[in-house]
C-alpha cells in the first residue's frame, strides 16, 4: 500500500512540476506578491503622509509667535495683506498652491496679553478665522495643524497646569510588545487563511477534477492499485504543495507587515518558539483546506466547476478569519478551540498578542488533524463509489 501510495505521490508531483515556471510561481507567488504589494503600498502611504503633513498657509496679520511655533511642524506660513475672495480661496486650495487661510485681528497680540480677564469683564475674546476646504484632504490636514498650533499657544499663555510635561518619566506604560501586538492581531488571521486557501485551491482542485476532465482518472481506477493508496498518494502530494504555499504566504505576510503598519510593528519581539507554534497551527489548518478542496473536487466534472463550487467555501473561510476581529479566546475558554479553523484564528491572535497558550495550541492541532483524517476517510469512501466519483 505504501509503495503504491508513493508511486501516486511521485506521479502527482511530477505532473505538477512538469511545467516548472508555472509550478514555482504557484508556490512562491502568494508570498512574493503580498510582500511586493504591501511594501509598495507602505512606501506610497508614507510618502503621501509626508506630502499631506507639509502645508502652506496664507496668513493675514501674522503675529510673531506663529513662526516660532511653526518651526516644530511641517507648516509654512505665507503672509498676505488681505483675505482673498471666496472664489479665489477655493481655487487656490483646489490647485494646492495654498492649503488654508488664517486671519488674525489687527490688534490680536494686544488683546490677548492685556485682556486675560476678559471673561470677568465681559469683553469678547479675539476671534481667529481658519478658511479651508473639507473635501480636500491636504486642506483638512492643514486645518488640523493650525488648530494644534493655536491650541498650544493658548495653553502656553494660560499655563495653569501641565499634563505629562516632564521628560524624566515615561507616562505611556505600554511596552514595545504591546504596541507590536495591537497593530497586528486584528487582521492577520484573515489574511493568512485567505492566502493559504486561495493558493491551495489553485493547485489542489486540479488533482481530481482535472484528471476527470482529461479522462486519466478512470485509468488509475481500473489499475490494480488499491483505491486507498490512490487517495493517500494524492493527499500527500497536495498536502506537500499546500505546506509550501502556507510557508510562502506566512513568510510574505510577516515580511511585509513592518512596511504597512510602520515602525511599531517589530517582528523581532516574537521568539522562534512563537513562530514555530504559528507554523504548526497554520499547517494543521492547511491539511483541512486540502481535504475540503479534494472532497469538493471529487464531486465536480472539471476544474472550472470545482473552482465555482469552492468559491463559497473560500467565502466561509474569509468570514471565519474576520471573526477574530470581534472575539477573543480569553473570553470563551478552551471550548472555542474545539471548532476547526476558528481555533486557528484564535491561536494566531493569541500568539501575536504575546498570550501564547500551549494547551490551546495542542487542542487546535489535534482537532484540526482529526478533522483532516476524517476528511481523508470520507475521500476514501468517495473513491470506493464509482457512481459518485464519476457521475
PDB file of C-alpha atoms in Angstrom, residues 158-368:
ATOM      1  CA  UNK A 158      -2.741  80.398  30.454  1.00  0.00           C
ATOM      2  CA  UNK A 159      -0.282  77.791  31.787  1.00  0.00           C
ATOM      3  CA  UNK A 160      -2.413  76.996  34.836  1.00  0.00           C
ATOM      4  CA  UNK A 161      -1.068  73.432  34.877  1.00  0.00           C
ATOM      5  CA  UNK A 162       0.753  70.963  32.640  1.00  0.00           C
ATOM      6  CA  UNK A 163      -0.073  67.346  31.794  1.00  0.00           C
ATOM      7  CA  UNK A 164       2.799  64.863  31.338  1.00  0.00           C
ATOM      8  CA  UNK A 165       5.223  67.737  30.912  1.00  0.00           C
ATOM      9  CA  UNK A 166       8.290  66.139  32.467  1.00  0.00           C
ATOM     10  CA  UNK A 167      10.753  64.320  30.200  1.00  0.00           C
ATOM     11  CA  UNK A 168      12.186  62.382  33.130  1.00  0.00           C
ATOM     12  CA  UNK A 169       9.254  59.969  33.234  1.00  0.00           C
ATOM     13  CA  UNK A 170       7.698  57.544  30.741  1.00  0.00           C
ATOM     14  CA  UNK A 171       3.968  58.062  31.115  1.00  0.00           C
ATOM     15  CA  UNK A 172       2.882  55.525  28.489  1.00  0.00           C
ATOM     16  CA  UNK A 173       3.001  52.170  30.291  1.00  0.00           C
ATOM     17  CA  UNK A 174       2.637  50.131  27.090  1.00  0.00           C
ATOM     18  CA  UNK A 175       5.698  48.047  26.233  1.00  0.00           C
ATOM     19  CA  UNK A 176       7.095  47.639  22.746  1.00  0.00           C
ATOM     20  CA  UNK A 177       5.498  44.183  22.684  1.00  0.00           C
ATOM     21  CA  UNK A 178       2.089  45.701  23.464  1.00  0.00           C
ATOM     22  CA  UNK A 179       2.445  48.199  20.639  1.00  0.00           C
ATOM     23  CA  UNK A 180       3.511  45.463  18.241  1.00  0.00           C
ATOM     24  CA  UNK A 181       0.615  43.160  19.106  1.00  0.00           C
ATOM     25  CA  UNK A 182      -2.013  45.900  18.971  1.00  0.00           C
ATOM     26  CA  UNK A 183      -1.175  46.675  15.349  1.00  0.00           C
ATOM     27  CA  UNK A 184      -1.150  43.106  14.037  1.00  0.00           C
ATOM     28  CA  UNK A 185      -3.742  40.877  15.687  1.00  0.00           C
ATOM     29  CA  UNK A 186      -6.823  42.432  14.134  1.00  0.00           C
ATOM     30  CA  UNK A 187      -6.301  41.343  10.537  1.00  0.00           C
ATOM     31  CA  UNK A 188      -3.533  38.714  10.429  1.00  0.00           C
ATOM     32  CA  UNK A 189      -5.774  35.600  10.712  1.00  0.00           C
ATOM     33  CA  UNK A 190      -7.979  36.801   7.859  1.00  0.00           C
ATOM     34  CA  UNK A 191      -5.020  37.479   5.576  1.00  0.00           C
ATOM     35  CA  UNK A 192      -3.140  34.280   6.346  1.00  0.00           C
ATOM     36  CA  UNK A 193      -6.126  31.922   5.990  1.00  0.00           C
ATOM     37  CA  UNK A 194      -7.394  33.605   2.822  1.00  0.00           C
ATOM     38  CA  UNK A 195      -3.998  33.463   1.125  1.00  0.00           C
ATOM     39  CA  UNK A 196      -3.433  29.818   2.050  1.00  0.00           C
ATOM     40  CA  UNK A 197      -6.887  28.661   0.962  1.00  0.00           C
ATOM     41  CA  UNK A 198      -6.839  30.512  -2.361  1.00  0.00           C
ATOM     42  CA  UNK A 199      -3.309  29.285  -3.156  1.00  0.00           C
ATOM     43  CA  UNK A 200      -4.094  25.708  -2.146  1.00  0.00           C
ATOM     44  CA  UNK A 201      -7.306  25.744  -4.155  1.00  0.00           C
ATOM     45  CA  UNK A 202      -5.408  26.715  -7.304  1.00  0.00           C
ATOM     46  CA  UNK A 203      -3.146  23.635  -7.159  1.00  0.00           C
ATOM     47  CA  UNK A 204      -5.342  21.042  -5.400  1.00  0.00           C
ATOM     48  CA  UNK A 205      -8.534  21.266  -7.463  1.00  0.00           C
ATOM     49  CA  UNK A 206      -6.543  20.003 -10.446  1.00  0.00           C
ATOM     50  CA  UNK A 207      -5.564  16.679  -8.871  1.00  0.00           C
ATOM     51  CA  UNK A 208      -9.060  15.099  -9.022  1.00  0.00           C
ATOM     52  CA  UNK A 209     -11.316  17.363 -11.089  1.00  0.00           C
ATOM     53  CA  UNK A 210      -8.524  17.929 -13.599  1.00  0.00           C
ATOM     54  CA  UNK A 211      -7.956  14.208 -14.087  1.00  0.00           C
ATOM     55  CA  UNK A 212     -11.682  13.716 -14.532  1.00  0.00           C
ATOM     56  CA  UNK A 213     -11.622  16.389 -17.214  1.00  0.00           C
ATOM     57  CA  UNK A 214      -8.680  14.768 -19.026  1.00  0.00           C
ATOM     58  CA  UNK A 215     -10.066  11.233 -18.616  1.00  0.00           C
ATOM     59  CA  UNK A 216      -6.972   9.925 -16.817  1.00  0.00           C
ATOM     60  CA  UNK A 217      -8.729   9.205 -13.523  1.00  0.00           C
ATOM     61  CA  UNK A 218     -10.502   6.166 -14.992  1.00  0.00           C
ATOM     62  CA  UNK A 219      -7.167   4.653 -15.992  1.00  0.00           C
ATOM     63  CA  UNK A 220      -5.973   4.939 -12.396  1.00  0.00           C
ATOM     64  CA  UNK A 221      -9.162   3.440 -11.001  1.00  0.00           C
ATOM     65  CA  UNK A 222      -9.067   0.356 -13.259  1.00  0.00           C
ATOM     66  CA  UNK A 223      -5.425  -0.329 -12.388  1.00  0.00           C
ATOM     67  CA  UNK A 224      -4.573  -2.943  -9.726  1.00  0.00           C
ATOM     68  CA  UNK A 225      -3.602  -0.163  -7.299  1.00  0.00           C
ATOM     69  CA  UNK A 226      -5.815  -0.037  -4.217  1.00  0.00           C
ATOM     70  CA  UNK A 227      -8.131   2.964  -4.004  1.00  0.00           C
ATOM     71  CA  UNK A 228      -6.843   3.790  -0.534  1.00  0.00           C
ATOM     72  CA  UNK A 229      -3.303   4.001  -1.953  1.00  0.00           C
ATOM     73  CA  UNK A 230      -4.519   6.372  -4.661  1.00  0.00           C
ATOM     74  CA  UNK A 231      -6.175   8.579  -2.046  1.00  0.00           C
ATOM     75  CA  UNK A 232      -3.134   8.533   0.244  1.00  0.00           C
ATOM     76  CA  UNK A 233      -0.741   9.394  -2.580  1.00  0.00           C
ATOM     77  CA  UNK A 234      -2.880  12.259  -3.837  1.00  0.00           C
ATOM     78  CA  UNK A 235      -3.452  13.609  -0.318  1.00  0.00           C
ATOM     79  CA  UNK A 236       0.266  13.552   0.499  1.00  0.00           C
ATOM     80  CA  UNK A 237       1.136  15.305  -2.756  1.00  0.00           C
ATOM     81  CA  UNK A 238      -1.499  18.003  -2.288  1.00  0.00           C
ATOM     82  CA  UNK A 239      -0.589  18.411   1.390  1.00  0.00           C
ATOM     83  CA  UNK A 240       3.075  18.916   0.454  1.00  0.00           C
ATOM     84  CA  UNK A 241       2.147  21.596  -2.052  1.00  0.00           C
ATOM     85  CA  UNK A 242      -0.225  23.170   0.487  1.00  0.00           C
ATOM     86  CA  UNK A 243       2.550  23.285   3.085  1.00  0.00           C
ATOM     87  CA  UNK A 244       4.839  25.056   0.613  1.00  0.00           C
ATOM     88  CA  UNK A 245       2.109  27.602  -0.158  1.00  0.00           C
ATOM     89  CA  UNK A 246       1.413  28.108   3.566  1.00  0.00           C
ATOM     90  CA  UNK A 247       5.101  28.740   4.332  1.00  0.00           C
ATOM     91  CA  UNK A 248       5.361  31.147   1.389  1.00  0.00           C
ATOM     92  CA  UNK A 249       2.190  33.021   2.347  1.00  0.00           C
ATOM     93  CA  UNK A 250       3.025  33.367   6.046  1.00  0.00           C
ATOM     94  CA  UNK A 251       6.590  34.448   5.256  1.00  0.00           C
ATOM     95  CA  UNK A 252       5.355  37.064   2.778  1.00  0.00           C
ATOM     96  CA  UNK A 253       2.771  38.437   5.214  1.00  0.00           C
ATOM     97  CA  UNK A 254       5.234  38.701   8.099  1.00  0.00           C
ATOM     98  CA  UNK A 255       7.957  40.237   5.945  1.00  0.00           C
ATOM     99  CA  UNK A 256       5.591  42.878   4.574  1.00  0.00           C
ATOM    100  CA  UNK A 257       3.911  43.851   7.859  1.00  0.00           C
ATOM    101  CA  UNK A 258       6.520  46.412   9.032  1.00  0.00           C
ATOM    102  CA  UNK A 259       6.194  48.280   5.721  1.00  0.00           C
ATOM    103  CA  UNK A 260       2.414  48.518   6.141  1.00  0.00           C
ATOM    104  CA  UNK A 261       1.936  49.314   9.822  1.00  0.00           C
ATOM    105  CA  UNK A 262       5.201  51.220  10.340  1.00  0.00           C
ATOM    106  CA  UNK A 263       7.943  51.002  12.936  1.00  0.00           C
ATOM    107  CA  UNK A 264       5.550  49.985  15.706  1.00  0.00           C
ATOM    108  CA  UNK A 265       5.381  46.515  14.110  1.00  0.00           C
ATOM    109  CA  UNK A 266       8.574  44.924  15.448  1.00  0.00           C
ATOM    110  CA  UNK A 267       8.726  41.270  14.384  1.00  0.00           C
ATOM    111  CA  UNK A 268      11.873  40.817  16.459  1.00  0.00           C
ATOM    112  CA  UNK A 269       9.709  40.963  19.570  1.00  0.00           C
ATOM    113  CA  UNK A 270       8.499  37.420  18.833  1.00  0.00           C
ATOM    114  CA  UNK A 271      10.643  34.406  19.729  1.00  0.00           C
ATOM    115  CA  UNK A 272      11.437  31.448  17.417  1.00  0.00           C
ATOM    116  CA  UNK A 273       9.174  29.301  19.602  1.00  0.00           C
ATOM    117  CA  UNK A 274       6.227  31.566  18.837  1.00  0.00           C
ATOM    118  CA  UNK A 275       6.940  31.425  15.118  1.00  0.00           C
ATOM    119  CA  UNK A 276       7.205  27.623  15.350  1.00  0.00           C
ATOM    120  CA  UNK A 277       3.846  27.444  17.131  1.00  0.00           C
ATOM    121  CA  UNK A 278       2.355  29.687  14.461  1.00  0.00           C
ATOM    122  CA  UNK A 279       3.557  27.383  11.667  1.00  0.00           C
ATOM    123  CA  UNK A 280       2.279  24.248  13.454  1.00  0.00           C
ATOM    124  CA  UNK A 281      -1.195  25.676  13.779  1.00  0.00           C
ATOM    125  CA  UNK A 282      -1.262  27.091  10.259  1.00  0.00           C
ATOM    126  CA  UNK A 283      -0.081  23.795   8.741  1.00  0.00           C
ATOM    127  CA  UNK A 284      -2.764  21.846  10.632  1.00  0.00           C
ATOM    128  CA  UNK A 285      -5.382  24.192   9.153  1.00  0.00           C
ATOM    129  CA  UNK A 286      -3.783  23.725   5.720  1.00  0.00           C
ATOM    130  CA  UNK A 287      -4.470  19.963   5.935  1.00  0.00           C
ATOM    131  CA  UNK A 288      -8.160  20.726   6.472  1.00  0.00           C
ATOM    132  CA  UNK A 289      -8.163  23.051   3.470  1.00  0.00           C
ATOM    133  CA  UNK A 290      -6.538  20.374   1.304  1.00  0.00           C
ATOM    134  CA  UNK A 291      -9.097  17.762   2.323  1.00  0.00           C
ATOM    135  CA  UNK A 292     -12.049  20.105   1.861  1.00  0.00           C
ATOM    136  CA  UNK A 293     -10.861  21.101  -1.620  1.00  0.00           C
ATOM    137  CA  UNK A 294     -10.257  17.478  -2.655  1.00  0.00           C
ATOM    138  CA  UNK A 295     -13.669  16.346  -1.401  1.00  0.00           C
ATOM    139  CA  UNK A 296     -15.491  19.140  -3.243  1.00  0.00           C
ATOM    140  CA  UNK A 297     -13.410  18.471  -6.382  1.00  0.00           C
ATOM    141  CA  UNK A 298     -14.365  14.786  -6.326  1.00  0.00           C
ATOM    142  CA  UNK A 299     -17.997  15.745  -6.962  1.00  0.00           C
ATOM    143  CA  UNK A 300     -17.136  18.039  -9.895  1.00  0.00           C
ATOM    144  CA  UNK A 301     -16.645  17.109 -13.538  1.00  0.00           C
ATOM    145  CA  UNK A 302     -13.853  19.613 -14.218  1.00  0.00           C
ATOM    146  CA  UNK A 303     -11.531  22.210 -12.785  1.00  0.00           C
ATOM    147  CA  UNK A 304     -13.768  25.182 -13.596  1.00  0.00           C
ATOM    148  CA  UNK A 305     -16.746  23.557 -11.930  1.00  0.00           C
ATOM    149  CA  UNK A 306     -14.616  22.746  -8.887  1.00  0.00           C
ATOM    150  CA  UNK A 307     -13.428  26.338  -8.576  1.00  0.00           C
ATOM    151  CA  UNK A 308     -17.022  27.543  -8.896  1.00  0.00           C
ATOM    152  CA  UNK A 309     -18.189  25.335  -6.019  1.00  0.00           C
ATOM    153  CA  UNK A 310     -15.113  26.129  -3.940  1.00  0.00           C
ATOM    154  CA  UNK A 311     -15.702  29.889  -4.104  1.00  0.00           C
ATOM    155  CA  UNK A 312     -18.473  29.811  -1.431  1.00  0.00           C
ATOM    156  CA  UNK A 313     -16.176  27.676   0.744  1.00  0.00           C
ATOM    157  CA  UNK A 314     -13.472  30.337   0.471  1.00  0.00           C
ATOM    158  CA  UNK A 315     -16.012  32.993   1.462  1.00  0.00           C
ATOM    159  CA  UNK A 316     -16.799  30.969   4.602  1.00  0.00           C
ATOM    160  CA  UNK A 317     -13.070  30.745   5.407  1.00  0.00           C
ATOM    161  CA  UNK A 318     -12.745  34.512   4.968  1.00  0.00           C
ATOM    162  CA  UNK A 319     -15.730  35.079   7.266  1.00  0.00           C
ATOM    163  CA  UNK A 320     -14.183  32.860   9.948  1.00  0.00           C
ATOM    164  CA  UNK A 321     -10.957  34.838   9.650  1.00  0.00           C
ATOM    165  CA  UNK A 322     -12.863  38.057  10.212  1.00  0.00           C
ATOM    166  CA  UNK A 323     -14.414  36.689  13.419  1.00  0.00           C
ATOM    167  CA  UNK A 324     -11.058  37.156  15.107  1.00  0.00           C
ATOM    168  CA  UNK A 325     -11.530  40.915  14.954  1.00  0.00           C
ATOM    169  CA  UNK A 326     -14.539  40.692  17.262  1.00  0.00           C
ATOM    170  CA  UNK A 327     -13.980  37.686  19.531  1.00  0.00           C
ATOM    171  CA  UNK A 328     -11.093  36.860  21.850  1.00  0.00           C
ATOM    172  CA  UNK A 329     -10.339  33.375  23.095  1.00  0.00           C
ATOM    173  CA  UNK A 330      -9.707  34.589  26.650  1.00  0.00           C
ATOM    174  CA  UNK A 331     -13.416  35.385  26.897  1.00  0.00           C
ATOM    175  CA  UNK A 332     -14.554  31.977  25.579  1.00  0.00           C
ATOM    176  CA  UNK A 333     -12.329  29.415  27.285  1.00  0.00           C
ATOM    177  CA  UNK A 334     -10.815  26.277  25.793  1.00  0.00           C
ATOM    178  CA  UNK A 335     -14.139  25.144  24.299  1.00  0.00           C
ATOM    179  CA  UNK A 336     -13.686  27.681  21.496  1.00  0.00           C
ATOM    180  CA  UNK A 337     -10.583  25.771  20.360  1.00  0.00           C
ATOM    181  CA  UNK A 338     -12.709  22.719  19.584  1.00  0.00           C
ATOM    182  CA  UNK A 339     -14.076  24.435  16.470  1.00  0.00           C
ATOM    183  CA  UNK A 340     -11.871  23.668  13.429  1.00  0.00           C
ATOM    184  CA  UNK A 341     -10.337  26.652  11.576  1.00  0.00           C
ATOM    185  CA  UNK A 342     -11.862  29.080  14.088  1.00  0.00           C
ATOM    186  CA  UNK A 343      -9.431  27.686  16.642  1.00  0.00           C
ATOM    187  CA  UNK A 344      -6.607  28.583  14.262  1.00  0.00           C
ATOM    188  CA  UNK A 345      -7.840  32.172  14.163  1.00  0.00           C
ATOM    189  CA  UNK A 346      -7.851  32.358  17.960  1.00  0.00           C
ATOM    190  CA  UNK A 347      -4.371  30.868  18.298  1.00  0.00           C
ATOM    191  CA  UNK A 348      -2.917  33.295  15.743  1.00  0.00           C
ATOM    192  CA  UNK A 349      -4.419  36.158  17.730  1.00  0.00           C
ATOM    193  CA  UNK A 350      -3.009  34.778  20.995  1.00  0.00           C
ATOM    194  CA  UNK A 351       0.463  34.335  19.536  1.00  0.00           C
ATOM    195  CA  UNK A 352       0.655  37.858  18.150  1.00  0.00           C
ATOM    196  CA  UNK A 353      -0.793  39.219  21.401  1.00  0.00           C
ATOM    197  CA  UNK A 354       2.051  37.564  23.374  1.00  0.00           C
ATOM    198  CA  UNK A 355      -0.531  35.348  25.124  1.00  0.00           C
ATOM    199  CA  UNK A 356       0.540  32.001  23.665  1.00  0.00           C
ATOM    200  CA  UNK A 357      -1.120  29.055  25.397  1.00  0.00           C
ATOM    201  CA  UNK A 358       0.392  25.643  24.660  1.00  0.00           C
ATOM    202  CA  UNK A 359      -2.750  23.847  25.796  1.00  0.00           C
ATOM    203  CA  UNK A 360      -4.815  25.831  23.280  1.00  0.00           C
ATOM    204  CA  UNK A 361      -2.205  25.154  20.588  1.00  0.00           C
ATOM    205  CA  UNK A 362      -2.229  21.424  21.347  1.00  0.00           C
ATOM    206  CA  UNK A 363      -6.022  21.282  21.252  1.00  0.00           C
ATOM    207  CA  UNK A 364      -6.064  23.208  17.976  1.00  0.00           C
ATOM    208  CA  UNK A 365      -3.506  20.991  16.240  1.00  0.00           C
ATOM    209  CA  UNK A 366      -5.168  17.766  17.432  1.00  0.00           C
ATOM    210  CA  UNK A 367      -8.672  18.885  16.432  1.00  0.00           C
ATOM    211  CA  UNK A 368      -7.532  20.082  13.016  1.00  0.00           C
TER     212      UNK A 368
END
